[in-house]
């Protein structure tokens, strides 16, 4: 019987799988609001690799059934990667499963039931781990041409997310997504500071135009975090 239910949508930086569950930021929101006397259910719907397109699907097909009062969205990096590699969001629709994907998903399922399989899979992953470097052709998004077209695809879906929330009596909140500019084994190969700054500008502008709350996490980190 919460006072409020908040759904969080995004990719790996919302899912926070590498962080202990009580310290993941959606959980921290709930605990800090509890300290202020508000009972909040925080639903972490972030999934590693998800794009804004995927989160819209999740909202429409699943999250509205949880009847959240607020939906907090943070996307940019994964959308940049998908759009720059394929030119659109068509890859986020259903696709035929090849033998590689089938083998990987089968091993993942077996890992849940056999510690020997899990140990072997983890050993292989550790052996082949590497620090990704962005491909040369993805380093700089152009200011005109395709860059603007890709930003327009992202903006269309951002506006669709806001309208969909409002139609289901959900208050939309959108966040800018920071990037450190440093690469490690968890960093997507398509991470790009310049492109991400442009997508974050889209988030700010759409928020102003639609009268939607924008949590500018990028500005907060730059201004308030040493």
JSON list of C-alpha atoms in Angstrom, two decimals:
[
{"chain": "A", "resi": 1, "resn": "UNK", "atom": "CA", "xyz": [0.00, 0.00, 0.00]},
{"chain": "A", "resi": 2, "resn": "UNK", "atom": "CA", "xyz": [2.52, 2.63, -1.11]},
{"chain": "A", "resi": 3, "resn": "UNK", "atom": "CA", "xyz": [1.88, 6.36, -1.27]},
{"chain": "A", "resi": 4, "resn": "UNK", "atom": "CA", "xyz": [3.41, 6.29, -4.75]},
{"chain": "A", "resi": 5, "resn": "UNK", "atom": "CA", "xyz": [4.78, 3.84, -7.30]},
{"chain": "A", "resi": 6, "resn": "UNK", "atom": "CA", "xyz": [7.71, 4.92, -9.49]},
{"chain": "A", "resi": 7, "resn": "UNK", "atom": "CA", "xyz": [8.89, 2.91, -12.49]},
{"chain": "A", "resi": 8, "resn": "UNK", "atom": "CA", "xyz": [12.47, 3.43, -13.69]},
{"chain": "A", "resi": 9, "resn": "UNK", "atom": "CA", "xyz": [13.22, 2.68, -17.34]},
{"chain": "A", "resi": 10, "resn": "UNK", "atom": "CA", "xyz": [16.60, 2.61, -19.03]},
{"chain": "A", "resi": 11, "resn": "UNK", "atom": "CA", "xyz": [19.60, 0.47, -19.89]},
{"chain": "A", "resi": 12, "resn": "UNK", "atom": "CA", "xyz": [22.45, -0.88, -17.79]},
{"chain": "A", "resi": 13, "resn": "UNK", "atom": "CA", "xyz": [22.93, 2.40, -15.91]},
{"chain": "A", "resi": 14, "resn": "UNK", "atom": "CA", "xyz": [19.37, 2.06, -14.62]},
{"chain": "A", "resi": 15, "resn": "UNK", "atom": "CA", "xyz": [19.53, -1.68, -14.04]},
{"chain": "A", "resi": 16, "resn": "UNK", "atom": "CA", "xyz": [22.84, -1.19, -12.15]},
{"chain": "A", "resi": 17, "resn": "UNK", "atom": "CA", "xyz": [23.56, -4.92, -12.21]},
{"chain": "A", "resi": 18, "resn": "UNK", "atom": "CA", "xyz": [27.18, -4.31, -11.13]},
{"chain": "A", "resi": 19, "resn": "UNK", "atom": "CA", "xyz": [25.98, -2.53, -7.96]},
{"chain": "A", "resi": 20, "resn": "UNK", "atom": "CA", "xyz": [24.62, -4.18, -4.80]},
{"chain": "A", "resi": 21, "resn": "UNK", "atom": "CA", "xyz": [20.83, -4.10, -5.03]},
{"chain": "A", "resi": 22, "resn": "UNK", "atom": "CA", "xyz": [20.17, -1.79, -2.03]},
{"chain": "A", "resi": 23, "resn": "UNK", "atom": "CA", "xyz": [22.63, 0.74, -3.55]},
{"chain": "A", "resi": 24, "resn": "UNK", "atom": "CA", "xyz": [21.11, 0.84, -7.04]},
{"chain": "A", "resi": 25, "resn": "UNK", "atom": "CA", "xyz": [19.74, 4.32, -7.59]},
{"chain": "A", "resi": 26, "resn": "UNK", "atom": "CA", "xyz": [16.04, 3.35, -7.95]},
{"chain": "A", "resi": 27, "resn": "UNK", "atom": "CA", "xyz": [16.31, 1.58, -4.57]},
{"chain": "A", "resi": 28, "resn": "UNK", "atom": "CA", "xyz": [18.09, 4.61, -3.10]},
{"chain": "A", "resi": 29, "resn": "UNK", "atom": "CA", "xyz": [15.24, 6.84, -4.27]},
{"chain": "A", "resi": 30, "resn": "UNK", "atom": "CA", "xyz": [12.77, 4.67, -2.35]},
{"chain": "A", "resi": 31, "resn": "UNK", "atom": "CA", "xyz": [14.89, 4.57, 0.81]},
{"chain": "A", "resi": 32, "resn": "UNK", "atom": "CA", "xyz": [15.54, 8.33, 0.83]},
{"chain": "A", "resi": 33, "resn": "UNK", "atom": "CA", "xyz": [11.86, 9.09, 0.29]},
{"chain": "A", "resi": 34, "resn": "UNK", "atom": "CA", "xyz": [11.07, 6.67, 3.14]},
{"chain": "A", "resi": 35, "resn": "UNK", "atom": "CA", "xyz": [13.32, 8.77, 5.36]},
{"chain": "A", "resi": 36, "resn": "UNK", "atom": "CA", "xyz": [11.15, 11.74, 4.38]},
{"chain": "A", "resi": 37, "resn": "UNK", "atom": "CA", "xyz": [7.99, 9.85, 5.38]},
{"chain": "A", "resi": 38, "resn": "UNK", "atom": "CA", "xyz": [6.84, 8.64, 1.94]},
{"chain": "A", "resi": 39, "resn": "UNK", "atom": "CA", "xyz": [6.16, 4.96, 1.23]},
{"chain": "A", "resi": 40, "resn": "UNK", "atom": "CA", "xyz": [7.31, 4.39, -2.33]},
{"chain": "A", "resi": 41, "resn": "UNK", "atom": "CA", "xyz": [7.45, 1.27, -4.48]},
{"chain": "A", "resi": 42, "resn": "UNK", "atom": "CA", "xyz": [10.41, 1.67, -6.85]},
{"chain": "A", "resi": 43, "resn": "UNK", "atom": "CA", "xyz": [10.20, -0.65, -9.85]},
{"chain": "A", "resi": 44, "resn": "UNK", "atom": "CA", "xyz": [13.57, -1.08, -11.56]},
{"chain": "A", "resi": 45, "resn": "UNK", "atom": "CA", "xyz": [12.65, -1.87, -15.17]},
{"chain": "A", "resi": 46, "resn": "UNK", "atom": "CA", "xyz": [16.10, -1.08, -16.56]},
{"chain": "A", "resi": 47, "resn": "UNK", "atom": "CA", "xyz": [17.67, -3.77, -18.75]},
{"chain": "A", "resi": 48, "resn": "UNK", "atom": "CA", "xyz": [21.23, -3.79, -20.03]},
{"chain": "A", "resi": 49, "resn": "UNK", "atom": "CA", "xyz": [21.36, -2.95, -23.73]},
{"chain": "A", "resi": 50, "resn": "UNK", "atom": "CA", "xyz": [17.87, -1.49, -23.86]},
{"chain": "A", "resi": 51, "resn": "UNK", "atom": "CA", "xyz": [17.13, 1.54, -26.02]},
{"chain": "A", "resi": 52, "resn": "UNK", "atom": "CA", "xyz": [14.35, 4.09, -25.71]},
{"chain": "A", "resi": 53, "resn": "UNK", "atom": "CA", "xyz": [12.43, 2.04, -28.29]},
{"chain": "A", "resi": 54, "resn": "UNK", "atom": "CA", "xyz": [12.66, -1.02, -26.02]},
{"chain": "A", "resi": 55, "resn": "UNK", "atom": "CA", "xyz": [11.53, 0.93, -22.96]},
{"chain": "A", "resi": 56, "resn": "UNK", "atom": "CA", "xyz": [8.45, 2.19, -24.82]},
{"chain": "A", "resi": 57, "resn": "UNK", "atom": "CA", "xyz": [7.61, -1.45, -25.61]},
{"chain": "A", "resi": 58, "resn": "UNK", "atom": "CA", "xyz": [8.13, -2.41, -21.97]},
{"chain": "A", "resi": 59, "resn": "UNK", "atom": "CA", "xyz": [5.98, 0.47, -20.77]},
{"chain": "A", "resi": 60, "resn": "UNK", "atom": "CA", "xyz": [3.10, -0.39, -23.08]},
{"chain": "A", "resi": 61, "resn": "UNK", "atom": "CA", "xyz": [3.23, -4.18, -22.73]},
{"chain": "A", "resi": 62, "resn": "UNK", "atom": "CA", "xyz": [4.15, -4.59, -19.07]},
{"chain": "A", "resi": 63, "resn": "UNK", "atom": "CA", "xyz": [4.72, -1.57, -16.86]},
{"chain": "A", "resi": 64, "resn": "UNK", "atom": "CA", "xyz": [1.29, 0.01, -17.25]},
{"chain": "A", "resi": 65, "resn": "UNK", "atom": "CA", "xyz": [-0.11, -3.12, -15.59]},
{"chain": "A", "resi": 66, "resn": "UNK", "atom": "CA", "xyz": [1.78, -2.10, -12.43]},
{"chain": "A", "resi": 67, "resn": "UNK", "atom": "CA", "xyz": [-0.10, 1.23, -12.50]},
{"chain": "A", "resi": 68, "resn": "UNK", "atom": "CA", "xyz": [2.88, 3.46, -11.68]},
{"chain": "A", "resi": 69, "resn": "UNK", "atom": "CA", "xyz": [2.24, 7.07, -10.73]},
{"chain": "A", "resi": 70, "resn": "UNK", "atom": "CA", "xyz": [5.57, 8.22, -12.19]},
{"chain": "A", "resi": 71, "resn": "UNK", "atom": "CA", "xyz": [7.87, 6.84, -14.90]},
{"chain": "A", "resi": 72, "resn": "UNK", "atom": "CA", "xyz": [11.50, 7.96, -14.87]},
{"chain": "A", "resi": 73, "resn": "UNK", "atom": "CA", "xyz": [13.39, 7.44, -18.14]},
{"chain": "A", "resi": 74, "resn": "UNK", "atom": "CA", "xyz": [17.14, 7.62, -18.86]},
{"chain": "A", "resi": 75, "resn": "UNK", "atom": "CA", "xyz": [18.42, 6.77, -22.33]},
{"chain": "A", "resi": 76, "resn": "UNK", "atom": "CA", "xyz": [21.05, 8.01, -24.77]},
{"chain": "A", "resi": 77, "resn": "UNK", "atom": "CA", "xyz": [24.15, 5.80, -25.05]},
{"chain": "A", "resi": 78, "resn": "UNK", "atom": "CA", "xyz": [22.52, 2.60, -26.30]},
{"chain": "A", "resi": 79, "resn": "UNK", "atom": "CA", "xyz": [20.32, 4.52, -28.73]},
{"chain": "A", "resi": 80, "resn": "UNK", "atom": "CA", "xyz": [23.42, 6.18, -30.17]},
{"chain": "A", "resi": 81, "resn": "UNK", "atom": "CA", "xyz": [25.07, 2.81, -30.70]},
{"chain": "A", "resi": 82, "resn": "UNK", "atom": "CA", "xyz": [22.08, 1.12, -32.31]},
{"chain": "A", "resi": 83, "resn": "UNK", "atom": "CA", "xyz": [21.22, 4.08, -34.53]},
{"chain": "A", "resi": 84, "resn": "UNK", "atom": "CA", "xyz": [24.77, 4.67, -35.72]},
{"chain": "A", "resi": 85, "resn": "UNK", "atom": "CA", "xyz": [25.35, 1.01, -36.54]},
{"chain": "A", "resi": 86, "resn": "UNK", "atom": "CA", "xyz": [22.02, 0.25, -38.22]},
{"chain": "A", "resi": 87, "resn": "UNK", "atom": "CA", "xyz": [20.54, 3.66, -39.09]},
{"chain": "A", "resi": 88, "resn": "UNK", "atom": "CA", "xyz": [17.18, 3.01, -37.42]},
{"chain": "A", "resi": 89, "resn": "UNK", "atom": "CA", "xyz": [15.42, 1.02, -34.69]},
{"chain": "A", "resi": 90, "resn": "UNK", "atom": "CA", "xyz": [14.42, -1.93, -36.89]},
{"chain": "A", "resi": 91, "resn": "UNK", "atom": "CA", "xyz": [16.85, -4.22, -35.04]},
{"chain": "A", "resi": 92, "resn": "UNK", "atom": "CA", "xyz": [14.77, -3.78, -31.88]},
{"chain": "A", "resi": 93, "resn": "UNK", "atom": "CA", "xyz": [11.87, -5.65, -33.43]},
{"chain": "A", "resi": 94, "resn": "UNK", "atom": "CA", "xyz": [11.59, -9.44, -33.56]},
{"chain": "A", "resi": 95, "resn": "UNK", "atom": "CA", "xyz": [14.35, -11.27, -35.42]},
{"chain": "A", "resi": 96, "resn": "UNK", "atom": "CA", "xyz": [15.12, -14.86, -36.30]},
{"chain": "A", "resi": 97, "resn": "UNK", "atom": "CA", "xyz": [17.45, -16.43, -33.73]},
{"chain": "A", "resi": 98, "resn": "UNK", "atom": "CA", "xyz": [20.74, -17.72, -35.13]},
{"chain": "A", "resi": 99, "resn": "UNK", "atom": "CA", "xyz": [22.73, -20.60, -33.73]},
{"chain": "A", "resi": 100, "resn": "UNK", "atom": "CA", "xyz": [25.13, -18.30, -31.84]},
{"chain": "A", "resi": 101, "resn": "UNK", "atom": "CA", "xyz": [22.33, -16.55, -29.96]},
{"chain": "A", "resi": 102, "resn": "UNK", "atom": "CA", "xyz": [20.61, -19.88, -29.33]},
{"chain": "A", "resi": 103, "resn": "UNK", "atom": "CA", "xyz": [23.82, -21.41, -27.97]},
{"chain": "A", "resi": 104, "resn": "UNK", "atom": "CA", "xyz": [24.48, -18.42, -25.71]},
{"chain": "A", "resi": 105, "resn": "UNK", "atom": "CA", "xyz": [20.92, -18.33, -24.32]},
{"chain": "A", "resi": 106, "resn": "UNK", "atom": "CA", "xyz": [21.03, -22.09, -23.73]},
{"chain": "A", "resi": 107, "resn": "UNK", "atom": "CA", "xyz": [24.29, -21.79, -21.78]},
{"chain": "A", "resi": 108, "resn": "UNK", "atom": "CA", "xyz": [22.84, -18.92, -19.76]},
{"chain": "A", "resi": 109, "resn": "UNK", "atom": "CA", "xyz": [19.83, -21.06, -18.85]},
{"chain": "A", "resi": 110, "resn": "UNK", "atom": "CA", "xyz": [22.03, -24.04, -17.96]},
{"chain": "A", "resi": 111, "resn": "UNK", "atom": "CA", "xyz": [24.18, -21.78, -15.78]},
{"chain": "A", "resi": 112, "resn": "UNK", "atom": "CA", "xyz": [21.15, -21.16, -13.58]},
{"chain": "A", "resi": 113, "resn": "UNK", "atom": "CA", "xyz": [20.89, -24.88, -12.77]},
{"chain": "A", "resi": 114, "resn": "UNK", "atom": "CA", "xyz": [24.48, -26.15, -12.82]},
{"chain": "A", "resi": 115, "resn": "UNK", "atom": "CA", "xyz": [27.39, -24.55, -10.99]},
{"chain": "A", "resi": 116, "resn": "UNK", "atom": "CA", "xyz": [29.82, -26.51, -13.18]},
{"chain": "A", "resi": 117, "resn": "UNK", "atom": "CA", "xyz": [28.37, -24.96, -16.35]},
{"chain": "A", "resi": 118, "resn": "UNK", "atom": "CA", "xyz": [28.36, -21.55, -14.70]},
{"chain": "A", "resi": 119, "resn": "UNK", "atom": "CA", "xyz": [32.00, -21.94, -13.62]},
{"chain": "A", "resi": 120, "resn": "UNK", "atom": "CA", "xyz": [33.06, -22.99, -17.12]},
{"chain": "A", "resi": 121, "resn": "UNK", "atom": "CA", "xyz": [31.17, -20.13, -18.73]},
{"chain": "A", "resi": 122, "resn": "UNK", "atom": "CA", "xyz": [32.62, -17.58, -16.30]},
{"chain": "A", "resi": 123, "resn": "UNK", "atom": "CA", "xyz": [36.14, -18.94, -16.84]},
{"chain": "A", "resi": 124, "resn": "UNK", "atom": "CA", "xyz": [35.81, -18.52, -20.61]},
{"chain": "A", "resi": 125, "resn": "UNK", "atom": "CA", "xyz": [34.44, -15.00, -20.18]},
{"chain": "A", "resi": 126, "resn": "UNK", "atom": "CA", "xyz": [37.34, -14.03, -17.90]},
{"chain": "A", "resi": 127, "resn": "UNK", "atom": "CA", "xyz": [39.87, -15.48, -20.33]},
{"chain": "A", "resi": 128, "resn": "UNK", "atom": "CA", "xyz": [38.55, -13.53, -23.30]},
{"chain": "A", "resi": 129, "resn": "UNK", "atom": "CA", "xyz": [37.77, -10.29, -21.47]},
{"chain": "A", "resi": 130, "resn": "UNK", "atom": "CA", "xyz": [39.19, -7.18, -23.11]},
{"chain": "A", "resi": 131, "resn": "UNK", "atom": "CA", "xyz": [38.94, -3.42, -22.86]},
{"chain": "A", "resi": 132, "resn": "UNK", "atom": "CA", "xyz": [36.80, -2.25, -25.79]},
{"chain": "A", "resi": 133, "resn": "UNK", "atom": "CA", "xyz": [37.86, 0.70, -27.89]},
{"chain": "A", "resi": 134, "resn": "UNK", "atom": "CA", "xyz": [35.32, 2.60, -30.00]},
{"chain": "A", "resi": 135, "resn": "UNK", "atom": "CA", "xyz": [35.58, 1.76, -33.69]},
{"chain": "A", "resi": 136, "resn": "UNK", "atom": "CA", "xyz": [37.19, 4.58, -35.65]},
{"chain": "A", "resi": 137, "resn": "UNK", "atom": "CA", "xyz": [34.09, 5.16, -37.76]},
{"chain": "A", "resi": 138, "resn": "UNK", "atom": "CA", "xyz": [31.92, 5.75, -34.67]},
{"chain": "A", "resi": 139, "resn": "UNK", "atom": "CA", "xyz": [34.13, 8.29, -32.93]},
{"chain": "A", "resi": 140, "resn": "UNK", "atom": "CA", "xyz": [32.50, 11.50, -34.12]},
{"chain": "A", "resi": 141, "resn": "UNK", "atom": "CA", "xyz": [28.87, 12.04, -35.00]},
{"chain": "A", "resi": 142, "resn": "UNK", "atom": "CA", "xyz": [28.57, 14.63, -37.79]},
{"chain": "A", "resi": 143, "resn": "UNK", "atom": "CA", "xyz": [26.79, 17.90, -37.04]},
{"chain": "A", "resi": 144, "resn": "UNK", "atom": "CA", "xyz": [24.64, 17.60, -40.17]},
{"chain": "A", "resi": 145, "resn": "UNK", "atom": "CA", "xyz": [23.22, 14.87, -42.36]},
{"chain": "A", "resi": 146, "resn": "UNK", "atom": "CA", "xyz": [22.89, 11.48, -40.72]},
{"chain": "A", "resi": 147, "resn": "UNK", "atom": "CA", "xyz": [23.63, 12.81, -37.22]},
{"chain": "A", "resi": 148, "resn": "UNK", "atom": "CA", "xyz": [20.55, 15.03, -37.26]},
{"chain": "A", "resi": 149, "resn": "UNK", "atom": "CA", "xyz": [18.43, 12.25, -38.77]},
{"chain": "A", "resi": 150, "resn": "UNK", "atom": "CA", "xyz": [19.39, 9.87, -35.99]},
{"chain": "A", "resi": 151, "resn": "UNK", "atom": "CA", "xyz": [18.68, 12.48, -33.34]},
{"chain": "A", "resi": 152, "resn": "UNK", "atom": "CA", "xyz": [15.24, 12.99, -34.92]},
{"chain": "A", "resi": 153, "resn": "UNK", "atom": "CA", "xyz": [14.47, 9.26, -34.56]},
{"chain": "A", "resi": 154, "resn": "UNK", "atom": "CA", "xyz": [15.40, 9.45, -30.88]},
{"chain": "A", "resi": 155, "resn": "UNK", "atom": "CA", "xyz": [13.34, 12.61, -30.39]},
{"chain": "A", "resi": 156, "resn": "UNK", "atom": "CA", "xyz": [10.24, 11.05, -31.98]},
{"chain": "A", "resi": 157, "resn": "UNK", "atom": "CA", "xyz": [10.34, 8.20, -29.49]},
{"chain": "A", "resi": 158, "resn": "UNK", "atom": "CA", "xyz": [11.04, 10.51, -26.57]},
{"chain": "A", "resi": 159, "resn": "UNK", "atom": "CA", "xyz": [7.92, 12.50, -27.43]},
{"chain": "A", "resi": 160, "resn": "UNK", "atom": "CA", "xyz": [5.96, 9.25, -27.89]},
{"chain": "A", "resi": 161, "resn": "UNK", "atom": "CA", "xyz": [7.04, 8.10, -24.42]},
{"chain": "A", "resi": 162, "resn": "UNK", "atom": "CA", "xyz": [5.78, 11.33, -22.87]},
{"chain": "A", "resi": 163, "resn": "UNK", "atom": "CA", "xyz": [2.43, 11.17, -24.67]},
{"chain": "A", "resi": 164, "resn": "UNK", "atom": "CA", "xyz": [1.98, 7.50, -23.79]},
{"chain": "A", "resi": 165, "resn": "UNK", "atom": "CA", "xyz": [2.62, 8.20, -20.11]},
{"chain": "A", "resi": 166, "resn": "UNK", "atom": "CA", "xyz": [0.11, 11.03, -20.08]},
{"chain": "A", "resi": 167, "resn": "UNK", "atom": "CA", "xyz": [-2.55, 8.87, -21.76]},
{"chain": "A", "resi": 168, "resn": "UNK", "atom": "CA", "xyz": [-2.17, 6.30, -18.97]},
{"chain": "A", "resi": 169, "resn": "UNK", "atom": "CA", "xyz": [-2.18, 8.93, -16.18]},
{"chain": "A", "resi": 170, "resn": "UNK", "atom": "CA", "xyz": [1.53, 8.43, -15.50]},
{"chain": "A", "resi": 171, "resn": "UNK", "atom": "CA", "xyz": [3.73, 11.45, -14.79]},
{"chain": "A", "resi": 172, "resn": "UNK", "atom": "CA", "xyz": [6.77, 11.26, -17.11]},
{"chain": "A", "resi": 173, "resn": "UNK", "atom": "CA", "xyz": [10.20, 12.31, -15.85]},
{"chain": "A", "resi": 174, "resn": "UNK", "atom": "CA", "xyz": [13.20, 12.27, -18.20]},
{"chain": "A", "resi": 175, "resn": "UNK", "atom": "CA", "xyz": [16.88, 12.25, -17.25]},
{"chain": "A", "resi": 176, "resn": "UNK", "atom": "CA", "xyz": [20.04, 13.21, -19.07]},
{"chain": "A", "resi": 177, "resn": "UNK", "atom": "CA", "xyz": [22.60, 10.38, -19.16]},
{"chain": "A", "resi": 178, "resn": "UNK", "atom": "CA", "xyz": [26.22, 11.11, -18.20]},
{"chain": "A", "resi": 179, "resn": "UNK", "atom": "CA", "xyz": [29.30, 9.45, -19.61]},
{"chain": "A", "resi": 180, "resn": "UNK", "atom": "CA", "xyz": [32.72, 9.45, -17.98]},
{"chain": "A", "resi": 181, "resn": "UNK", "atom": "CA", "xyz": [34.71, 9.34, -21.22]},
{"chain": "A", "resi": 182, "resn": "UNK", "atom": "CA", "xyz": [36.82, 6.51, -19.81]},
{"chain": "A", "resi": 183, "resn": "UNK", "atom": "CA", "xyz": [36.59, 2.98, -21.17]},
{"chain": "A", "resi": 184, "resn": "UNK", "atom": "CA", "xyz": [36.69, -0.33, -19.33]},
{"chain": "A", "resi": 185, "resn": "UNK", "atom": "CA", "xyz": [35.30, -3.83, -19.87]},
{"chain": "A", "resi": 186, "resn": "UNK", "atom": "CA", "xyz": [31.77, -2.64, -19.04]},
{"chain": "A", "resi": 187, "resn": "UNK", "atom": "CA", "xyz": [31.76, 0.23, -21.55]},
{"chain": "A", "resi": 188, "resn": "UNK", "atom": "CA", "xyz": [29.83, -0.28, -24.81]},
{"chain": "A", "resi": 189, "resn": "UNK", "atom": "CA", "xyz": [32.09, 0.03, -27.84]},
{"chain": "A", "resi": 190, "resn": "UNK", "atom": "CA", "xyz": [29.83, 2.76, -29.25]},
{"chain": "A", "resi": 191, "resn": "UNK", "atom": "CA", "xyz": [30.09, 5.09, -26.22]},
{"chain": "A", "resi": 192, "resn": "UNK", "atom": "CA", "xyz": [30.79, 8.59, -27.55]},
{"chain": "A", "resi": 193, "resn": "UNK", "atom": "CA", "xyz": [30.84, 11.78, -25.48]},
{"chain": "A", "resi": 194, "resn": "UNK", "atom": "CA", "xyz": [30.16, 14.18, -28.37]},
{"chain": "A", "resi": 195, "resn": "UNK", "atom": "CA", "xyz": [27.15, 12.25, -29.65]},
{"chain": "A", "resi": 196, "resn": "UNK", "atom": "CA", "xyz": [25.83, 11.77, -26.13]},
{"chain": "A", "resi": 197, "resn": "UNK", "atom": "CA", "xyz": [26.02, 15.52, -25.45]},
{"chain": "A", "resi": 198, "resn": "UNK", "atom": "CA", "xyz": [23.81, 16.11, -28.50]},
{"chain": "A", "resi": 199, "resn": "UNK", "atom": "CA", "xyz": [21.27, 13.50, -27.43]},
{"chain": "A", "resi": 200, "resn": "UNK", "atom": "CA", "xyz": [21.21, 15.00, -23.93]},
{"chain": "A", "resi": 201, "resn": "UNK", "atom": "CA", "xyz": [20.47, 18.38, -25.49]},
{"chain": "A", "resi": 202, "resn": "UNK", "atom": "CA", "xyz": [17.48, 16.77, -27.21]},
{"chain": "A", "resi": 203, "resn": "UNK", "atom": "CA", "xyz": [16.26, 15.53, -23.82]},
{"chain": "A", "resi": 204, "resn": "UNK", "atom": "CA", "xyz": [16.53, 19.01, -22.29]},
{"chain": "A", "resi": 205, "resn": "UNK", "atom": "CA", "xyz": [14.79, 20.70, -25.20]},
{"chain": "A", "resi": 206, "resn": "UNK", "atom": "CA", "xyz": [11.91, 18.23, -25.42]},
{"chain": "A", "resi": 207, "resn": "UNK", "atom": "CA", "xyz": [11.42, 18.48, -21.66]},
{"chain": "A", "resi": 208, "resn": "UNK", "atom": "CA", "xyz": [11.12, 22.27, -21.88]},
{"chain": "A", "resi": 209, "resn": "UNK", "atom": "CA", "xyz": [8.76, 22.14, -24.86]},
{"chain": "A", "resi": 210, "resn": "UNK", "atom": "CA", "xyz": [6.48, 19.50, -23.32]},
{"chain": "A", "resi": 211, "resn": "UNK", "atom": "CA", "xyz": [6.58, 20.92, -19.79]},
{"chain": "A", "resi": 212, "resn": "UNK", "atom": "CA", "xyz": [8.04, 17.70, -18.42]},
{"chain": "A", "resi": 213, "resn": "UNK", "atom": "CA", "xyz": [10.41, 17.50, -15.46]},
{"chain": "A", "resi": 214, "resn": "UNK", "atom": "CA", "xyz": [14.01, 16.96, -16.57]},
{"chain": "A", "resi": 215, "resn": "UNK", "atom": "CA", "xyz": [16.53, 15.62, -14.07]},
{"chain": "A", "resi": 216, "resn": "UNK", "atom": "CA", "xyz": [19.75, 16.95, -15.54]},
{"chain": "A", "resi": 217, "resn": "UNK", "atom": "CA", "xyz": [22.13, 14.39, -14.10]},
{"chain": "A", "resi": 218, "resn": "UNK", "atom": "CA", "xyz": [24.90, 15.53, -16.44]},
{"chain": "A", "resi": 219, "resn": "UNK", "atom": "CA", "xyz": [24.77, 19.09, -15.10]},
{"chain": "A", "resi": 220, "resn": "UNK", "atom": "CA", "xyz": [24.47, 17.87, -11.51]},
{"chain": "A", "resi": 221, "resn": "UNK", "atom": "CA", "xyz": [27.60, 15.72, -11.80]},
{"chain": "A", "resi": 222, "resn": "UNK", "atom": "CA", "xyz": [29.58, 18.51, -13.46]},
{"chain": "A", "resi": 223, "resn": "UNK", "atom": "CA", "xyz": [28.49, 21.12, -10.92]},
{"chain": "A", "resi": 224, "resn": "UNK", "atom": "CA", "xyz": [28.17, 19.25, -7.61]},
{"chain": "A", "resi": 225, "resn": "UNK", "atom": "CA", "xyz": [30.31, 16.09, -7.69]},
{"chain": "A", "resi": 226, "resn": "UNK", "atom": "CA", "xyz": [34.10, 16.41, -7.20]}
]
